[in-house]
Coordinates of N, CA and C in Angstrom, one line a residue:
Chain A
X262 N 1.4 -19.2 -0.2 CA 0.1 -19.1 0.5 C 0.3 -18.5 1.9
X263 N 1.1 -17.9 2.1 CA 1.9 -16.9 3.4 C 0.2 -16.2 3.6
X264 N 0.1 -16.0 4.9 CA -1.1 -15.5 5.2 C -0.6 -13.5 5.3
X265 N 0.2 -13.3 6.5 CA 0.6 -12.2 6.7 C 2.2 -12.0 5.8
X266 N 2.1 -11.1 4.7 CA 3.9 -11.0 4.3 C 4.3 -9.8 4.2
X267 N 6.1 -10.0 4.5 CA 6.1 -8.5 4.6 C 7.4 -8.2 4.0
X268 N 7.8 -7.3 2.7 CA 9.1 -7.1 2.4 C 9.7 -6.0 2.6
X269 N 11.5 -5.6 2.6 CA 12.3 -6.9 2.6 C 12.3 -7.4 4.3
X270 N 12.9 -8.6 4.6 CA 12.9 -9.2 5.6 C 14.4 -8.5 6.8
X271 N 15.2 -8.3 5.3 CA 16.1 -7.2 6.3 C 16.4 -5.8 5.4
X272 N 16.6 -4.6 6.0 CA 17.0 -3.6 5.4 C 18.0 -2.8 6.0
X273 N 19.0 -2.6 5.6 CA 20.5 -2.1 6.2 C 20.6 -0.6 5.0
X274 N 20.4 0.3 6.3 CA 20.5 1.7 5.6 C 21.3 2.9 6.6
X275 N 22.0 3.9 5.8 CA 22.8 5.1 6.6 C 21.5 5.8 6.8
X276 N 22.2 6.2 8.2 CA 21.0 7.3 8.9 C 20.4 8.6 7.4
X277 N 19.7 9.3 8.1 CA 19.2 10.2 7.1 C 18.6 9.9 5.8
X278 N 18.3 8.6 5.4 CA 17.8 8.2 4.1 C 16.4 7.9 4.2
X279 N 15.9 7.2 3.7 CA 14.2 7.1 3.6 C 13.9 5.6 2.8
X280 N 13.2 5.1 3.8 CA 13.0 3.8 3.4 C 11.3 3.7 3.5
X281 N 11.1 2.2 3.3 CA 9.6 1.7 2.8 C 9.7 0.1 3.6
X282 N 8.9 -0.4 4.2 CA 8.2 -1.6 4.5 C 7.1 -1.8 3.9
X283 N 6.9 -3.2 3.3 CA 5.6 -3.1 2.8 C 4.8 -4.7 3.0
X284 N 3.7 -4.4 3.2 CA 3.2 -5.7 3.9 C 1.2 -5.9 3.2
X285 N 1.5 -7.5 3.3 CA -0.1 -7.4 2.6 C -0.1 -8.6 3.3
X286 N -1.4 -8.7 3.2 CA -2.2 -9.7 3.9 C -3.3 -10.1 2.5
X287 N -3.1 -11.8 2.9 CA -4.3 -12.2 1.9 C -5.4 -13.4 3.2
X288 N -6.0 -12.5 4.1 CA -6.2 -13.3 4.9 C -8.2 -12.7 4.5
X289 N -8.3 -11.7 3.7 CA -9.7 -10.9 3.8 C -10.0 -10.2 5.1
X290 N -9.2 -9.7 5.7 CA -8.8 -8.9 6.9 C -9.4 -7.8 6.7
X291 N -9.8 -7.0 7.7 CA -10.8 -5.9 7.5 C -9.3 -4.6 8.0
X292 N -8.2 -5.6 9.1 CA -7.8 -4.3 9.9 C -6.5 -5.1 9.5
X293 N -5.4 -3.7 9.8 CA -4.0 -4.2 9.7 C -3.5 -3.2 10.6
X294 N -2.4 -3.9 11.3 CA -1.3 -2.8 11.9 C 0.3 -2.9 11.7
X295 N 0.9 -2.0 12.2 CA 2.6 -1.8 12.2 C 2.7 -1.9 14.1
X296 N 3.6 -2.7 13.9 CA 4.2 -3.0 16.0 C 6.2 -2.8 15.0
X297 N 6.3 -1.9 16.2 CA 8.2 -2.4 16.1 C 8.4 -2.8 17.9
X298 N 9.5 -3.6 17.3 CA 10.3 -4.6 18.7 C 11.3 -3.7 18.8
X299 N 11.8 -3.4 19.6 CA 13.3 -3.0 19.5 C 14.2 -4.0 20.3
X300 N 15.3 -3.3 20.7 CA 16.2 -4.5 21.1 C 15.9 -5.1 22.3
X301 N 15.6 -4.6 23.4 CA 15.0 -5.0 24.6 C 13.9 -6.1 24.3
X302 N 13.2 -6.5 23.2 CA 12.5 -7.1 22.7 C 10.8 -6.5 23.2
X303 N 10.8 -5.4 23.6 CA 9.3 -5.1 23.8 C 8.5 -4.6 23.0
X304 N 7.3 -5.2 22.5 CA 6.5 -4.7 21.6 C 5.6 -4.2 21.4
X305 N 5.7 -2.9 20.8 CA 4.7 -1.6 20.9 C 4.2 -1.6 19.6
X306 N 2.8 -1.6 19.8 CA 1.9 -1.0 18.6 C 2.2 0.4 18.2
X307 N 2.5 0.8 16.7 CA 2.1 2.4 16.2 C 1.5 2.6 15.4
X308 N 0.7 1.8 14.5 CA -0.4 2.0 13.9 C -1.8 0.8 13.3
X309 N -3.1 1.3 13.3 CA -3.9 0.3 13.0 C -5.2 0.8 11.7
X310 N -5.2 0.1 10.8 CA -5.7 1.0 10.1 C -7.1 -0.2 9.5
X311 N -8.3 0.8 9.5 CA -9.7 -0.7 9.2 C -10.2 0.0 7.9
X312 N -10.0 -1.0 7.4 CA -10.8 -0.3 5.8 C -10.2 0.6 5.3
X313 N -8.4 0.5 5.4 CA -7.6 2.0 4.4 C -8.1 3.3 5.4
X314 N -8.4 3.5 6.4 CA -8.7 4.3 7.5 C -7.8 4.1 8.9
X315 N -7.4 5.2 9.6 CA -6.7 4.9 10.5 C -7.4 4.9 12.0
X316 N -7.1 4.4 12.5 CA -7.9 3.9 14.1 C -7.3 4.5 15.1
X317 N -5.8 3.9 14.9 CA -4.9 3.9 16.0 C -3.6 4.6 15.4
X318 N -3.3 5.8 16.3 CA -2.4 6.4 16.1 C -1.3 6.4 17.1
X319 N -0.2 6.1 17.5 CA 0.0 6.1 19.0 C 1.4 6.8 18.9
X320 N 1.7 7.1 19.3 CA 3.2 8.4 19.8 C 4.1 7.9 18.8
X321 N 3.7 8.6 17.5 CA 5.5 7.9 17.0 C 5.6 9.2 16.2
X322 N 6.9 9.6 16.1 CA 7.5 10.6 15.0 C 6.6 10.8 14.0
X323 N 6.5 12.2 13.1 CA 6.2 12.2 11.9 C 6.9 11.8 10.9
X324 N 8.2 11.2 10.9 CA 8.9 10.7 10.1 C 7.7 9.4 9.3
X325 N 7.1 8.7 10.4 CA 6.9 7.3 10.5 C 5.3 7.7 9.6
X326 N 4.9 7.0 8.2 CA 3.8 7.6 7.6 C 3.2 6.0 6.8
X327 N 1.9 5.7 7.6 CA 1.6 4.2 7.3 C 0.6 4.7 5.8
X328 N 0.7 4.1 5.2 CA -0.2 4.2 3.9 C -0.6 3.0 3.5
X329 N -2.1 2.5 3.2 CA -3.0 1.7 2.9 C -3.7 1.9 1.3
X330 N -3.3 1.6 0.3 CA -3.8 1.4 -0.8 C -4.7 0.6 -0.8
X331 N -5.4 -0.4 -0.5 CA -6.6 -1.1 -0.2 C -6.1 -1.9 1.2
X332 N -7.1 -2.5 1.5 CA -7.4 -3.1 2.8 C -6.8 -4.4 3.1
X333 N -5.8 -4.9 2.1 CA -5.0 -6.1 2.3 C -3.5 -5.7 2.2
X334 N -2.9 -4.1 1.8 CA -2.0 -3.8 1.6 C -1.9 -2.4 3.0
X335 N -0.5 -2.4 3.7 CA -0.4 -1.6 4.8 C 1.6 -1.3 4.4
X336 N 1.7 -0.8 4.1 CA 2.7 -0.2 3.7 C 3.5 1.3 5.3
X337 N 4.4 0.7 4.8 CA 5.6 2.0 6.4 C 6.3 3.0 5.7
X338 N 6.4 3.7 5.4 CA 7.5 4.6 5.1 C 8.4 5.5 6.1
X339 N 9.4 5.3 6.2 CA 9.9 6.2 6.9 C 11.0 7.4 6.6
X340 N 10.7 8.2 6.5 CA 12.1 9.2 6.3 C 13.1 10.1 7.1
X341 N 14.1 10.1 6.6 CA 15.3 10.5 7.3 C 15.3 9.4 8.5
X342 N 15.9 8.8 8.1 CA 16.2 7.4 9.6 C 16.8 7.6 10.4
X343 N 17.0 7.6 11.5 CA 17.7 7.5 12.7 C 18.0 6.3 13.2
X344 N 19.4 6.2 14.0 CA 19.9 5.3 14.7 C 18.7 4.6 15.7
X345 N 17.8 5.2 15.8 CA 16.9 4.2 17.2 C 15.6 3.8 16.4
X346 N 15.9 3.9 15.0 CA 14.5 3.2 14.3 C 14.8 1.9 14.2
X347 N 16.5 1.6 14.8 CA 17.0 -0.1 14.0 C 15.8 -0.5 14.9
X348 N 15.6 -1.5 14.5 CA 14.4 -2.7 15.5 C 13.8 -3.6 14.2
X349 N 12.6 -4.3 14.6 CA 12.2 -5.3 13.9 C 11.4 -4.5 13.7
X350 N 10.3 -4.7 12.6 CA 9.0 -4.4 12.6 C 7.8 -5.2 12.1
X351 N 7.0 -5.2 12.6 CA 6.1 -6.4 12.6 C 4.9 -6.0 12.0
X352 N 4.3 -6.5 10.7 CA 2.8 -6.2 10.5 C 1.7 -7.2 10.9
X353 N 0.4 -6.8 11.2 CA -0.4 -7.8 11.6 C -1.8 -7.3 11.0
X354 N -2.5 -8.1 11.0 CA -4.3 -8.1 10.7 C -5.0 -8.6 11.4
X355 N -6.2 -8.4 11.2 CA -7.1 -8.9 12.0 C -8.5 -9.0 11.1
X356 N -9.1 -10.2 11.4 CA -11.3 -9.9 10.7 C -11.5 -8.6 11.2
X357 N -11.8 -9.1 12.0 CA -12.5 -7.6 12.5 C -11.8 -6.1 12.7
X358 N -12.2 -5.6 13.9 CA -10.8 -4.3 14.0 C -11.8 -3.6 15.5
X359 N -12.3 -4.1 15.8 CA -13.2 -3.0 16.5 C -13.0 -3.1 18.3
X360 N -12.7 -4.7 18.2 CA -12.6 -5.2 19.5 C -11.5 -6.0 19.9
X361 N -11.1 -5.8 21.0 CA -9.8 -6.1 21.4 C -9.5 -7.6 21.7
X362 N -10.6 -8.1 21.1 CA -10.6 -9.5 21.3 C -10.3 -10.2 19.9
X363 N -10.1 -9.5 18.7 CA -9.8 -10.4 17.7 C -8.3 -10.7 17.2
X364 N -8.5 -12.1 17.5 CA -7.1 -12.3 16.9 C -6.4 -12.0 15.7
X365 N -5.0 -11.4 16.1 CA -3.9 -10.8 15.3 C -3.1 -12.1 14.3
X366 N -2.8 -12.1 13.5 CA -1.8 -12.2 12.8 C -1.1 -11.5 12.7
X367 N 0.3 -12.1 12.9 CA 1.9 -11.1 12.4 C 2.4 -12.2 11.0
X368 N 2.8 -11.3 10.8 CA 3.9 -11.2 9.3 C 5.4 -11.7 10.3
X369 N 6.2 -12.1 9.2 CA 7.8 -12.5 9.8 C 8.3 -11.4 10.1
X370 N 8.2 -10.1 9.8 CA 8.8 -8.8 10.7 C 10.1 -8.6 9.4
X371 N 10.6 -7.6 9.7 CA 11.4 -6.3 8.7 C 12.5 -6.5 9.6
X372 N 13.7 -7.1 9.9 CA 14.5 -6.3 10.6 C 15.4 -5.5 10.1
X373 N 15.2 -4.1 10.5 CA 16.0 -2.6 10.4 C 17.1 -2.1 10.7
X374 N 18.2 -2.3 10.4 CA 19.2 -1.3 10.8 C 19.8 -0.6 10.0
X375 N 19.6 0.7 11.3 CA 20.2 2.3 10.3 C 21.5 2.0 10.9
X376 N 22.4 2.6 10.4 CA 24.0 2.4 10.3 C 24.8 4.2 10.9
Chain B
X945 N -6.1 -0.4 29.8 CA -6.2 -1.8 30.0 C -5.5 -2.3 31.0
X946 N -5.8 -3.3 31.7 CA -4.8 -3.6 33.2 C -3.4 -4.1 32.6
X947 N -2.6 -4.0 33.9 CA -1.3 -4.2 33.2 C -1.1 -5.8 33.7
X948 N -0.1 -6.4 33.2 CA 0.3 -8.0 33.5 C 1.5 -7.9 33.7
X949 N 1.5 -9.0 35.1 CA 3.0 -9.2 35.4 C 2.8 -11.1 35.4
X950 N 4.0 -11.1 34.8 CA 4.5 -12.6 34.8 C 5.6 -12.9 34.6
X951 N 6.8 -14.1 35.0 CA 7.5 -14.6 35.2 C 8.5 -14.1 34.0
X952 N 9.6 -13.5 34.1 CA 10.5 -13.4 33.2 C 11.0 -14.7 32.7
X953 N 11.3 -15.3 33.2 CA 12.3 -17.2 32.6 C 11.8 -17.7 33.4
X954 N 11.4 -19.0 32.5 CA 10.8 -20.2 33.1 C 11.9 -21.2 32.5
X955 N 12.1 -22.4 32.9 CA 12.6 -23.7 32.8 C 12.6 -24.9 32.6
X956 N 12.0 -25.8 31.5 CA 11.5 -26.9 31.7 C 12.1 -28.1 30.9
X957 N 11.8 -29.6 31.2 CA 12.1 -30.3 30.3 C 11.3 -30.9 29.4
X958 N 11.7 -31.8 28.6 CA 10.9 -32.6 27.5 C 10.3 -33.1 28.2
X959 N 9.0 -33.0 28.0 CA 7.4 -33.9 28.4 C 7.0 -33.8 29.1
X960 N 7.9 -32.6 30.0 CA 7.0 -32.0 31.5 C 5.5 -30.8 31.2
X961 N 4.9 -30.8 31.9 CA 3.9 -29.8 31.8 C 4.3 -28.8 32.7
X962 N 3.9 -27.3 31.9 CA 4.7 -26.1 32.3 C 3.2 -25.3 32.3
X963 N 3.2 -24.6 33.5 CA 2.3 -23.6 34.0 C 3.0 -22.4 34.6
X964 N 2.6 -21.2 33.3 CA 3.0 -20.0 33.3 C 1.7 -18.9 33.8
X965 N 2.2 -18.5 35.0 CA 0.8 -17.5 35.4 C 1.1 -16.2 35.9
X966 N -0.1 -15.6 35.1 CA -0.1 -14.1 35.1 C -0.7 -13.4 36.1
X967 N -0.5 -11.8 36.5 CA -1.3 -11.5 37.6 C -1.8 -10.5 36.9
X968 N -2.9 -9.8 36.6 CA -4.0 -8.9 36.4 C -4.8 -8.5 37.0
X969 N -4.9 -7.9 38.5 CA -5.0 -7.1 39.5 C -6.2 -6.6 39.2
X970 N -6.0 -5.6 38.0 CA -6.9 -4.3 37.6 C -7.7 -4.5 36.6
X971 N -8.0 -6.0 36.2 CA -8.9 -6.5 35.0 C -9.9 -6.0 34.9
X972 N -10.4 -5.2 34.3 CA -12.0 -5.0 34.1 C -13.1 -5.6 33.7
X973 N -14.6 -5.2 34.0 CA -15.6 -6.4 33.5 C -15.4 -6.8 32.0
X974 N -15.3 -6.0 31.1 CA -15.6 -6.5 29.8 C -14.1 -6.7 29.5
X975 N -13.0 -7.0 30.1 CA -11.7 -7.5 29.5 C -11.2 -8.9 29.4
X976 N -10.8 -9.7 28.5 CA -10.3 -10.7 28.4 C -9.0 -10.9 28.5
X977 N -8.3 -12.3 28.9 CA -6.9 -12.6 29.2 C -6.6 -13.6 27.9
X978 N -5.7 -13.1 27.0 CA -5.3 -13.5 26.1 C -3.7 -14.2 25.7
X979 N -3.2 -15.2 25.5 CA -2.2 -15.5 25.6 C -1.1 -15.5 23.9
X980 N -0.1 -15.1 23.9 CA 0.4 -14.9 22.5 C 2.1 -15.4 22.9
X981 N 2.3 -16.6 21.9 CA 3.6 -17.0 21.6 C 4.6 -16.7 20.4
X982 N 6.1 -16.1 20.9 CA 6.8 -15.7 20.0 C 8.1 -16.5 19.6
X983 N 7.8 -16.8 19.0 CA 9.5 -17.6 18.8 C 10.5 -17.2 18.1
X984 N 12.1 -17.3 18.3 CA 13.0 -16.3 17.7 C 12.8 -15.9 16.4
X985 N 12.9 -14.8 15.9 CA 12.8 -14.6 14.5 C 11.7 -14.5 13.7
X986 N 10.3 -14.3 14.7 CA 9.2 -14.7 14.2 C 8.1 -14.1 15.2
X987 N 7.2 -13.5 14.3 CA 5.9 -12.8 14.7 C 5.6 -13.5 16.2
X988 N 4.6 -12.7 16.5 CA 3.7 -13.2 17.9 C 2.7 -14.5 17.2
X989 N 2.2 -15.2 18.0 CA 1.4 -16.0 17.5 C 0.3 -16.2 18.6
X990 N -1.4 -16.3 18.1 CA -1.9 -15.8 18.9 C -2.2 -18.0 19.7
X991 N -2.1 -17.9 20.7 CA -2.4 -19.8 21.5 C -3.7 -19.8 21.9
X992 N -4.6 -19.1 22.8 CA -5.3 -19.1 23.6 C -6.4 -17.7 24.6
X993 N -7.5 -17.6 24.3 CA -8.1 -16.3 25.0 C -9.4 -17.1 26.1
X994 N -9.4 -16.6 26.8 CA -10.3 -16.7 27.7 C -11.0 -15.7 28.4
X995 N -12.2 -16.1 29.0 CA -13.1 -14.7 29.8 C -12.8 -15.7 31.4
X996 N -13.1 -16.7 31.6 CA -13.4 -16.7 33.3 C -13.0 -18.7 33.1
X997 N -13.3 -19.3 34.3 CA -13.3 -20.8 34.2 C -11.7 -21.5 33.3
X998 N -12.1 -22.3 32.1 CA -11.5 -22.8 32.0 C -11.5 -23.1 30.4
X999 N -10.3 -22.7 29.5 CA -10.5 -22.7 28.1 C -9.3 -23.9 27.7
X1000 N -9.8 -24.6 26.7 CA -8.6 -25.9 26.3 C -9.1 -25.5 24.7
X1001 N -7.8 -25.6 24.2 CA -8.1 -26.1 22.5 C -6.4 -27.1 22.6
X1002 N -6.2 -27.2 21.3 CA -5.1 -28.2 20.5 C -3.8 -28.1 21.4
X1003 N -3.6 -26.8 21.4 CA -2.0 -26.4 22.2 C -2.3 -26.1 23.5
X1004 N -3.1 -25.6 23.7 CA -2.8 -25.4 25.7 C -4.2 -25.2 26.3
X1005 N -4.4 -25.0 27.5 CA -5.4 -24.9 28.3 C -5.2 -23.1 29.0
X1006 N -6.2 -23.3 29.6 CA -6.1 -21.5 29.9 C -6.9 -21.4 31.4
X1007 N -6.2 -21.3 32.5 CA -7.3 -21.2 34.1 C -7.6 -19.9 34.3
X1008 N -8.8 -19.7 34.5 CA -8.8 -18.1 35.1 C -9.7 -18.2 36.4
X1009 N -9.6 -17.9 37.9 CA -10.2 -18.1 38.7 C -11.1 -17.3 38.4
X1010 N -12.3 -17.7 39.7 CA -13.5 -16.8 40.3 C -13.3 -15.2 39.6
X1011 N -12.2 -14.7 40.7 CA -12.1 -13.1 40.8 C -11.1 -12.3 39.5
X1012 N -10.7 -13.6 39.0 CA -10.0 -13.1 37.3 C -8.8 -12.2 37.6
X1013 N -8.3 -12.5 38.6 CA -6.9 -11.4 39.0 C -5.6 -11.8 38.4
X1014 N -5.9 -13.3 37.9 CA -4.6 -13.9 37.7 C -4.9 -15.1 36.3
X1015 N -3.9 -15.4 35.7 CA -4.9 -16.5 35.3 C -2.7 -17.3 34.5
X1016 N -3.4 -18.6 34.0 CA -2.6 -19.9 34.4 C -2.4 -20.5 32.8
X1017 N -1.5 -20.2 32.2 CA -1.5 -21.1 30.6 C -0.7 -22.1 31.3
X1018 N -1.4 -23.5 30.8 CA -0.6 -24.9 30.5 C -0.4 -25.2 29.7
X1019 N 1.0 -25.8 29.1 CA 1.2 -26.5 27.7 C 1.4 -27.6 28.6
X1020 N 0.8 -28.5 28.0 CA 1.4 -29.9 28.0 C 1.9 -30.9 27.4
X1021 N 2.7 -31.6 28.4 CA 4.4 -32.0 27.3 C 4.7 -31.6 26.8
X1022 N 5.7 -30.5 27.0 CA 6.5 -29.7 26.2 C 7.5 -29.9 25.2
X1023 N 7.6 -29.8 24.2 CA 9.3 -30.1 23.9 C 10.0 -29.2 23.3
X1024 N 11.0 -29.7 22.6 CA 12.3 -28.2 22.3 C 11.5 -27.2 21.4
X1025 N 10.9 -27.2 20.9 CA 10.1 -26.4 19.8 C 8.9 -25.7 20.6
X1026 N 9.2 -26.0 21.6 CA 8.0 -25.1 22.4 C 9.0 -24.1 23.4
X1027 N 9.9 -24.2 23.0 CA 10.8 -23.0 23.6 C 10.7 -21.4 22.8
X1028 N 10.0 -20.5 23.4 CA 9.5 -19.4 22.7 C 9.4 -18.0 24.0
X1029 N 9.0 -17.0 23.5 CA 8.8 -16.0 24.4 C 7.0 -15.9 24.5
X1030 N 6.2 -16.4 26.0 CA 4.7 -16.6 25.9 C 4.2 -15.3 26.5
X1031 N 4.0 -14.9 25.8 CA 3.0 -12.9 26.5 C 1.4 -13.2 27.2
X1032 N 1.2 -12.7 28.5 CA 0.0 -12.5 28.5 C -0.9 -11.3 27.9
X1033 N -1.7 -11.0 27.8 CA -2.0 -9.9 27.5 C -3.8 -9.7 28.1
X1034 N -4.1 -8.5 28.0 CA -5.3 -8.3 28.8 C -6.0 -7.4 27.6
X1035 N -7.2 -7.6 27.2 CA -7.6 -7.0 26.1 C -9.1 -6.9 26.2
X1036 N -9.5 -5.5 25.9 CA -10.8 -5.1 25.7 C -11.7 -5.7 24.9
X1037 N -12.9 -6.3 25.3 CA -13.9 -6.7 24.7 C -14.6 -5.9 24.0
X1038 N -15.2 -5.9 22.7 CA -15.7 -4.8 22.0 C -14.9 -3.1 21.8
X1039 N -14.0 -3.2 22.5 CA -13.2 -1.6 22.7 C -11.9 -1.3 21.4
X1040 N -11.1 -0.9 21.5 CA -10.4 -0.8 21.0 C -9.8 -2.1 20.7
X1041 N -8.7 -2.2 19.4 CA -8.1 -3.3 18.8 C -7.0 -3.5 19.8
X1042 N -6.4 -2.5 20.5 CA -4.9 -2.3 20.8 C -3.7 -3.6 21.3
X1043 N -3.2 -4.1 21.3 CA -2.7 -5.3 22.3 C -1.6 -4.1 23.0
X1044 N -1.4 -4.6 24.0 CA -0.6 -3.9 24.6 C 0.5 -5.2 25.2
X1045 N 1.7 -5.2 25.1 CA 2.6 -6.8 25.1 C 3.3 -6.2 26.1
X1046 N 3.8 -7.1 27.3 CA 4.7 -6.8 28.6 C 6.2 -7.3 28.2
X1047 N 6.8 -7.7 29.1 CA 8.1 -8.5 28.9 C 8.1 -9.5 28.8
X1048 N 6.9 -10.5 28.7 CA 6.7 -11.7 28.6 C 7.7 -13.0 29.2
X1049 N 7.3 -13.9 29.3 CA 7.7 -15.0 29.7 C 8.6 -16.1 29.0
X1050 N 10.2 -16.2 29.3 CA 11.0 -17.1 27.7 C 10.9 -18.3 28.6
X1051 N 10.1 -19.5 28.2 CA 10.4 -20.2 28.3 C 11.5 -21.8 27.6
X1052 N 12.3 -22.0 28.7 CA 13.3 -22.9 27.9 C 13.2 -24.4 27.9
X1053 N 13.0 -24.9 26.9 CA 12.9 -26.4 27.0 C 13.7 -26.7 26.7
X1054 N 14.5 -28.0 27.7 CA 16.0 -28.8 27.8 C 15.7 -30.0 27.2
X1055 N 16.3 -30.5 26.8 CA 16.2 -32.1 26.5 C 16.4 -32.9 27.8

């Protein structure tokens, strides 16, 4: 009964390959996002998506490509990895999506390292 | 969104009450002060939001003066399990979803 989940919990991959995070929420959540941590532990939002629609786009590579098959599933892909994508990655939701006041849920986080 | 400064490491012991306070200088009218706890190995977790005065639920209380420049989470009686990383955060009312997270605050509880 995991509200926010996200697999796998770790993923150890050589640079240049192409991986997948994949995250669902069974909370009836209208909005989900992708935050990665990196080592420093600071956490940056890079995507938010309401209704399988994207909201929030924020500075990240084209490598990095969030895909939403319905509104409880938020999926990461990323290809050709690089050494500075190792970090955690964290999915979250929310009821609403519109206002900066609705509380997030996070998922346990992905932690990443490219080799 | 305004930015937050607060305390890198705090320090406390079992069953003390710990007040962690933030400064938010540049808060806007329609912005709220939001508080989020992280513990090793493990998502943010949302504690506590407030607009002005004074907010209490189950886990902590929340001060925000008059002019909202600053504002004050208490946990009370702390113990080892409340040793976590506590974020302030400053977040738009009706605006965008965004959270924007600082360096946050580790607080350590000793026995």
């Amino acid at each position: 009964d995991t509200a926010v989940s996200q697999t796998p919990k770790y993923l150890v991959t050589q640079m240049g390959n192409d991986k997948s995070i994949k995250c669902e929420q069974n909370l009836g959540h209208d909005t989900m996002y992708w935050y990665k941590q990196d080592s420093k532990k600071f956490l940056k939002i890079m995507f938010s998506y309401n209704n399988k629609e994207l909201i929030i786009n924020e500075t990240v590579p084209n490598r990095f490509s969030p895909k939403s098959p319905d509104k409880a599933h938020l999926n990461l892909h990323i290809n050709s990895l690089e050494l500075g994508d190792s970090a955690v990655y964290f999915c979250a939701s929310s009821q609403g999506g519109t206002s900066g006041t609705d509380t997030q849920y996070f998922g346990p986080g992905t932690r990443l390292t490219v080799l | 969104l305004a930015k937050t400064t607060q305390p890198i490491s705090m320090d406390s012991y079992e069953g003390q009450e710990v007040n962690i306070t933030c400064s938010h200088n540049n808060i806007a009218t329609n912005d709220y002060i939001t508080w989020y706890q992280q513990f090793p190995s493990q998502g943010p977790r949302f504690i506590i939001q407030g607009y002005k005065t004074k907010v209490t639920n189950e886990v902590a209380s929340l001060f925000i003066p008059a002019d909202r420049k600053s504002s004050t989470l208490s946990l009370p009686r702390v113990s080892l399990s409340d040793t976590a990383v506590y974020y302030c955060l400053v977040v738009a009312g009706g605006a965008t979803n965004k959270l924007i997270f600082g360096t946050g605050t580790l607080l350590a509880v000793q026995p």
